[in-house]
Short mmCIF file of C-alpha atoms in Angstrom, two decimals:
data_model
loop_
_atom_site.label_atom_id
_atom_site.label_comp_id
_atom_site.label_asym_id
_atom_site.label_seq_id
_atom_site.Cartn_x
_atom_site.Cartn_y
_atom_site.Cartn_z
CA LEU A 1203 0.00 0.00 0.00
CA THR A 1204 2.88 2.36 0.79
CA ASN A 1205 4.41 1.73 -2.63
CA LEU A 1206 1.03 2.29 -4.29
CA GLN A 1207 0.52 5.61 -2.52
CA GLN A 1208 4.00 6.73 -3.56
CA SER A 1209 3.30 5.74 -7.18
CA LEU A 1210 -0.01 7.59 -7.15
CA SER A 1211 1.62 10.66 -5.63
CA ASP A 1212 4.29 10.57 -8.35
CA LEU A 1213 1.55 10.32 -10.97
CA LEU A 1214 -0.10 13.45 -9.60
CA SER A 1215 3.05 15.48 -10.24
CA GLN A 1216 3.28 14.42 -13.90
CA LYS A 1217 1.76 16.44 -16.72
CA GLU A 1218 -0.37 14.74 -19.34
CA ALA A 1219 1.26 14.49 -22.76
CA LEU A 1220 -1.20 14.93 -25.62
CA ARG A 1221 -0.39 12.80 -28.66
CA THR A 1222 -1.44 13.12 -32.28
CA ASP A 1223 -0.10 9.77 -33.51
CA HIS A 1224 -2.51 7.44 -31.74
CA VAL A 1225 -6.02 6.45 -32.73
CA PHE A 1226 -7.57 6.53 -29.28
CA ASN A 1227 -5.33 9.09 -27.60
CA ALA A 1228 -6.43 7.91 -24.13
CA VAL A 1229 -4.41 10.49 -22.21
CA TYR A 1230 -6.24 10.15 -18.88
CA ARG A 1231 -6.83 6.39 -18.83
CA GLU A 1232 -3.76 5.82 -16.64
CA ARG A 1233 -5.03 8.28 -14.02
CA ALA A 1234 -8.49 6.76 -14.14
CA VAL A 1235 -7.12 3.26 -13.53
CA ALA A 1236 -4.88 4.64 -10.76
CA LEU A 1237 -7.90 6.22 -9.07
CA MET A 1238 -9.76 2.91 -9.24
CA ALA A 1239 -6.76 1.08 -7.75
CA GLY A 1240 -6.35 3.66 -4.99
CA HIS A 1241 -10.06 3.49 -4.21
CA MET A 1242 -10.03 -0.31 -4.08
CA LEU A 1243 -6.97 -0.45 -1.80
CA GLN A 1244 -8.08 2.48 0.38
CA ALA A 1245 -5.20 4.81 -0.43
CA GLU A 1246 -5.01 8.14 1.38
CA ASN A 1247 -8.02 10.36 0.76
CA SER A 1248 -5.82 13.26 -0.35
CA VAL A 1249 -4.27 11.11 -3.09
CA GLN A 1250 -7.63 9.86 -4.33
CA GLN A 1251 -9.01 13.37 -4.21
CA GLY A 1252 -6.06 14.69 -6.21
CA LEU A 1253 -6.55 12.11 -8.95
CA ALA A 1254 -10.30 12.76 -9.04
CA ASN A 1255 -9.70 16.51 -9.32
CA ARG A 1256 -7.28 16.01 -12.21
CA LEU A 1257 -9.86 13.94 -14.07
CA LEU A 1258 -12.63 16.47 -13.42
CA ALA A 1259 -10.44 19.36 -14.56
CA ALA A 1260 -9.67 17.53 -17.82
CA MET A 1261 -13.33 17.10 -18.77
CA ASN A 1262 -14.27 19.45 -21.61
CA PRO A 1263 -17.46 21.58 -21.65
CA SER A 1264 -19.37 18.90 -23.57
CA GLY A 1265 -18.74 16.34 -20.80
CA ARG A 1266 -16.06 14.34 -22.61
CA TRP A 1267 -12.34 13.72 -22.28
CA THR A 1268 -9.85 13.27 -25.14
CA SER A 1269 -11.49 10.19 -26.68
CA THR A 1270 -14.29 7.66 -26.24
CA SER A 1271 -11.88 5.33 -24.44
CA ASP A 1272 -10.71 8.13 -22.14
CA THR A 1273 -14.29 9.15 -21.40
CA GLY A 1274 -15.35 5.62 -20.50
CA TRP A 1275 -12.45 5.02 -18.10
CA SER A 1276 -12.78 8.45 -16.49
CA LEU A 1277 -16.53 8.10 -15.90
CA LEU A 1278 -16.06 4.60 -14.47
CA ALA A 1279 -13.33 5.75 -12.06
CA LEU A 1280 -15.13 8.91 -10.96
CA GLY A 1281 -18.39 7.00 -10.52
CA GLN A 1282 -16.75 4.52 -8.16
CA TYR A 1283 -14.97 7.30 -6.26
CA PHE A 1284 -18.01 9.50 -5.71
CA SER A 1285 -20.40 6.61 -5.00
CA ASP A 1286 -18.65 5.99 -1.66
CA LEU A 1287 -18.53 9.63 -0.60
CA THR A 1288 -21.17 10.72 1.88
CA ALA A 1289 -22.36 14.28 1.46
CA PRO A 1290 -22.53 16.22 4.75
CA ALA A 1291 -25.94 17.22 6.03
CA ASN A 1292 -25.14 20.90 6.54
CA GLU A 1293 -25.41 23.57 3.87
CA VAL A 1294 -22.28 24.98 2.28
CA ALA A 1295 -21.76 28.74 2.57
CA GLY A 1296 -19.03 31.00 1.28
CA ARG A 1297 -18.14 33.80 -1.09
CA VAL A 1298 -16.41 34.45 -4.39
CA THR A 1299 -14.22 37.54 -4.75
CA VAL A 1300 -13.11 38.75 -8.18
CA ALA A 1301 -10.25 41.21 -8.60
CA GLY A 1302 -10.23 41.95 -4.88
CA GLU A 1303 -13.74 43.41 -4.78
CA GLY A 1304 -17.43 42.68 -5.27
CA ASP A 1305 -17.98 39.61 -3.09
CA GLN A 1306 -20.68 37.20 -4.31
CA SER A 1307 -22.00 34.96 -1.54
CA PHE A 1308 -23.37 31.46 -1.98
CA ARG A 1309 -25.27 28.92 0.10
CA PHE A 1310 -26.42 25.55 -1.20
CA GLU A 1311 -26.78 21.87 -0.38
CA PRO A 1312 -23.53 19.81 -0.61
CA SER A 1313 -24.88 17.83 -3.58
CA ALA A 1314 -25.86 20.99 -5.49
CA TYR A 1315 -23.83 23.63 -7.30
CA GLU A 1316 -23.81 27.35 -7.96
CA THR A 1317 -22.87 29.30 -11.10
CA PHE A 1318 -21.41 32.81 -11.07
CA GLU A 1319 -20.83 35.16 -13.97
CA ILE A 1320 -17.61 37.13 -13.75
CA ASP A 1321 -17.16 40.59 -15.25
CA PRO A 1322 -14.48 39.96 -17.92
CA MET A 1323 -13.15 43.52 -17.88
CA ARG A 1324 -12.55 43.41 -14.12
CA LEU A 1325 -10.87 40.03 -14.43
CA LEU A 1326 -8.59 41.25 -17.23
CA ALA A 1327 -7.63 44.31 -15.19
CA ASN A 1328 -6.83 42.19 -12.12
CA PRO A 1329 -6.76 38.42 -12.86
CA HIS A 1330 -7.39 37.19 -9.33
CA VAL A 1331 -10.30 35.04 -8.10
CA GLU A 1332 -10.66 33.94 -4.48
CA ILE A 1333 -13.13 31.31 -3.23
CA VAL A 1334 -13.71 31.05 0.52
CA SER A 1335 -16.01 28.46 2.13
CA ASP A 1336 -16.89 27.22 5.61
CA ALA A 1337 -17.05 23.61 4.39
CA ASP A 1338 -14.92 21.05 6.21
CA PHE A 1339 -14.77 18.77 3.17
CA PRO A 1340 -13.32 19.23 -0.35
CA LEU A 1341 -15.19 21.46 -2.80
CA SER A 1342 -14.74 21.17 -6.56
CA TYR A 1343 -14.84 24.27 -8.73
CA GLN A 1344 -14.32 25.05 -12.38
CA MET A 1345 -13.64 28.30 -14.23
CA GLU A 1346 -14.62 28.67 -17.87
CA LEU A 1347 -13.60 31.46 -20.22
CA THR A 1348 -15.46 31.78 -23.52
CA TYR A 1349 -14.44 34.42 -26.01
CA PRO A 1350 -14.43 34.95 -29.79
CA ARG A 1351 -11.10 34.60 -31.59
CA LEU A 1352 -11.36 37.78 -33.65
CA ASP A 1353 -7.73 37.38 -34.68
CA PHE A 1354 -8.61 34.07 -36.38
CA ALA A 1355 -11.23 35.82 -38.51
CA GLU A 1356 -8.81 38.56 -39.51
CA LYS A 1357 -5.62 36.59 -40.14
CA GLY A 1358 -6.53 32.91 -40.01
CA TYR A 1359 -4.63 30.41 -37.87
CA SER A 1360 -2.28 27.47 -38.37
CA ASN A 1361 -1.09 24.84 -35.90
CA GLY A 1362 -0.24 21.49 -37.50
CA PHE A 1363 -2.30 22.26 -40.63
CA LYS A 1364 -2.38 24.95 -43.32
CA ILE A 1365 -5.64 25.65 -45.17
CA SER A 1366 -7.03 27.81 -47.98
CA LYS A 1367 -10.37 28.17 -49.77
CA THR A 1368 -11.47 29.32 -53.23
CA ILE A 1369 -14.94 29.92 -54.71
CA GLU A 1370 -15.01 29.67 -58.53
CA ASN A 1371 -17.97 30.35 -60.81
CA THR A 1372 -18.49 27.40 -63.19
CA ALA A 1373 -19.99 29.84 -65.72
CA ASN A 1374 -16.44 31.15 -66.37
CA SER A 1375 -17.36 34.56 -65.02
CA GLU A 1376 -15.76 36.44 -62.17
CA THR A 1377 -19.18 37.82 -61.25
CA ILE A 1378 -21.54 35.42 -59.48
CA HIS A 1379 -25.21 35.81 -60.43
CA VAL A 1380 -28.27 34.36 -58.74
CA GLY A 1381 -28.74 30.84 -60.13
CA ASP A 1382 -25.05 30.29 -60.93
CA VAL A 1383 -23.30 27.14 -59.73
CA VAL A 1384 -19.96 27.70 -58.03
CA LYS A 1385 -17.19 25.24 -57.22
CA VAL A 1386 -15.87 25.47 -53.66
CA THR A 1387 -12.34 24.09 -53.28
CA LEU A 1388 -10.69 23.53 -49.92
CA GLN A 1389 -6.95 22.88 -49.90
CA PHE A 1390 -5.04 21.99 -46.77
CA GLU A 1391 -1.66 20.57 -45.87
CA ALA A 1392 -1.07 18.13 -43.02
CA ASP A 1393 2.22 17.88 -41.16
CA GLU A 1394 4.25 15.11 -42.80
CA ASN A 1395 5.87 14.22 -39.47
CA ASN A 1396 2.57 13.11 -37.89
CA ARG A 1397 0.00 10.42 -38.57
CA ASN A 1398 -3.32 12.22 -38.48
CA HIS A 1399 -6.37 10.42 -37.13
CA HIS A 1400 -10.03 11.48 -37.06
CA ILE A 1401 -9.88 14.63 -39.15
CA VAL A 1402 -12.84 16.97 -39.60
CA LEU A 1403 -13.11 19.54 -42.39
CA ASP A 1404 -15.77 22.12 -41.49
CA ASP A 1405 -16.73 24.68 -44.13
CA PRO A 1406 -19.46 27.22 -43.22
CA LEU A 1407 -21.54 28.45 -46.17
CA PRO A 1408 -22.16 32.12 -46.91
CA ALA A 1409 -25.84 32.98 -46.52
CA GLY A 1410 -26.26 33.37 -50.31
CA LEU A 1411 -25.08 29.85 -51.20
CA VAL A 1412 -26.70 26.42 -50.82
CA ALA A 1413 -24.64 23.24 -51.19
CA ILE A 1414 -25.68 20.88 -54.00
CA ASN A 1415 -26.03 17.20 -53.13
CA SER A 1416 -26.00 15.40 -56.49
CA ALA A 1417 -26.97 12.15 -54.79
CA LEU A 1418 -30.52 13.51 -54.51
CA ALA A 1419 -32.77 12.81 -57.50
CA THR A 1420 -34.12 16.37 -57.33
CA GLU A 1421 -30.66 17.86 -57.95
CA GLU A 1422 -29.06 18.18 -61.38
CA PRO A 1423 -25.63 16.59 -61.94
CA VAL A 1424 -22.81 19.09 -61.58
CA GLY A 1425 -19.04 18.96 -62.02
CA GLU A 1426 -16.82 17.19 -64.51
CA SER A 1427 -18.40 14.92 -67.10
CA ASP A 1428 -15.93 12.17 -66.14
CA ALA A 1429 -16.68 12.64 -62.44
CA ASP A 1430 -16.59 8.94 -61.67
CA ASP A 1431 -13.05 8.66 -63.04
CA VAL A 1432 -11.92 11.81 -61.24
CA ARG A 1433 -13.28 10.66 -57.91
CA SER A 1434 -11.50 7.33 -58.24
CA ARG A 1435 -8.08 9.02 -58.33
CA TYR A 1436 -6.27 9.67 -55.08
CA TRP A 1437 -3.85 12.23 -56.54
CA SER A 1438 -4.60 15.15 -58.83
CA ASP A 1439 -2.94 18.50 -59.61
CA GLY A 1440 -0.37 18.09 -56.84
CA TYR A 1441 -2.90 17.18 -54.13
CA TYR A 1442 -4.21 14.03 -52.54
CA ARG A 1443 -7.97 13.91 -52.89
CA PHE A 1444 -9.61 14.13 -49.48
CA ILE A 1445 -12.16 11.31 -49.76
CA PRO A 1446 -14.36 11.38 -46.64
CA ASN A 1447 -15.46 8.33 -44.69
CA HIS A 1448 -18.52 10.40 -43.86
CA PHE A 1449 -19.80 13.82 -44.92
CA GLU A 1450 -22.81 16.01 -44.19
CA MET A 1451 -24.34 18.73 -46.34
CA ARG A 1452 -26.23 20.90 -43.90
CA ASP A 1453 -28.18 24.11 -44.43
CA THR A 1454 -25.34 26.26 -43.12
CA ARG A 1455 -22.17 24.26 -43.79
CA VAL A 1456 -20.50 21.25 -45.37
CA VAL A 1457 -18.69 18.93 -42.96
CA ALA A 1458 -16.42 16.05 -44.04
CA PHE A 1459 -14.78 13.43 -41.80
CA ARG A 1460 -11.94 10.99 -42.43
CA ASP A 1461 -10.53 8.38 -40.08
CA GLU A 1462 -6.88 8.77 -41.11
CA ILE A 1463 -4.71 10.63 -43.61
CA TRP A 1464 -1.03 10.72 -44.50
CA GLY A 1465 0.94 13.91 -44.16
CA GLY A 1466 0.97 16.12 -47.26
CA PRO A 1467 -1.34 18.35 -49.36
CA TYR A 1468 -5.06 17.55 -49.71
CA GLN A 1469 -7.94 18.93 -51.73
CA TYR A 1470 -11.70 18.63 -51.27
CA SER A 1471 -14.31 20.16 -53.59
CA TYR A 1472 -18.08 20.49 -53.72
CA TYR A 1473 -20.60 22.60 -55.60
CA ALA A 1474 -23.08 25.19 -54.40
CA ARG A 1475 -25.79 27.31 -55.99
CA ALA A 1476 -26.19 31.07 -55.57
CA VAL A 1477 -29.75 31.56 -54.33
CA CYS A 1478 -30.01 35.25 -53.42
CA ALA A 1479 -28.30 38.53 -54.21
CA GLY A 1480 -26.21 40.55 -51.80
CA GLU A 1481 -22.81 40.79 -50.17
CA PHE A 1482 -22.27 37.97 -47.70
CA ARG A 1483 -19.75 37.11 -45.02
CA VAL A 1484 -17.70 33.96 -45.65
CA PRO A 1485 -16.87 32.57 -42.17
CA PRO A 1486 -13.51 30.87 -41.55
CA THR A 1487 -13.14 27.30 -42.76
CA LYS A 1488 -11.60 24.88 -40.26
CA VAL A 1489 -9.59 21.66 -40.45
CA GLN A 1490 -9.02 19.95 -37.10
CA LEU A 1491 -8.14 16.71 -35.35
CA MET A 1492 -11.31 15.75 -33.48
CA TYR A 1493 -9.55 14.30 -30.44
CA THR A 1494 -6.66 16.76 -30.39
CA PRO A 1495 -8.55 19.97 -31.24
CA GLU A 1496 -5.56 22.26 -30.69
CA VAL A 1497 -4.11 20.79 -33.91
CA CYS A 1498 -6.11 22.85 -36.38
CA ALA A 1499 -6.10 25.61 -38.99
CA TYR A 1500 -8.56 28.34 -39.99
CA THR A 1501 -8.87 30.44 -43.13
CA PRO A 1502 -9.32 34.18 -42.64
CA GLU A 1503 -12.84 35.55 -43.01
CA THR A 1504 -13.68 36.95 -46.47
CA ARG A 1505 -16.75 38.23 -48.31
CA VAL A 1506 -18.57 37.15 -51.48
CA GLU A 1507 -20.92 39.20 -53.66
CA ILE A 1508 -23.87 37.77 -55.60
CA VAL A 1509 -25.73 39.96 -58.12
#
């Protein structure tokens, strides 16, 4: 038991290493199994609590960890840990102080929670948050910061990928008229030093365009006359063809998914119809690893005019 507690304590001091070369990328599985072992062998409460806190802190806003495997192990370990904890009968009281002023008090049952909204300007001016409570048992808290990346829209962004987008009128005219069919081409380059798993290509549509799904009987065929031959090729014009394992043509965007790609340049194209006149915002297009979202790239925001 002493050796186990020492091993668990050592694990607490280690930082998780995110990987991009593994299908499952189960970063927190080791800590989840360690928490289960510590719980089973009755390790010190402080050690178990530390492991549980690390797992809770790693959960993203959608309630998941880095992968399906990670999520399953983490939920199993946390479920066992919290199932044996007895919530005190007394209410929890305390206060939250932001930037040294403006206390916000709270009082709730131990099994409940409270949400506070923090003034972002005050926090930026003095980034200090203090939480004080009269509880004689551990309290878990989480801070979330949500903000728009305006710099992405202006300049784009690249971390592990590079991406660009073109909209070309198939009528051989630089001016796009209502009723014209345009070809949207997305080109991106993946780092050749990494194996890339579970890639998502997310392309928002300008309000004046609607994606054409030629698989529907109500849609006319568009594109090259030898489309079947073109689609069968994996390499064309200096690019690998990005052939999705799954894709979705939604009202507001086209999203394509692939399980794995090599490093190198890729190209994905689809067609859209201009349905109304005006000048429209073209939101940034994104390519991203689903389970390592910090590996991504965005195009800068542009505009398109339809007459």
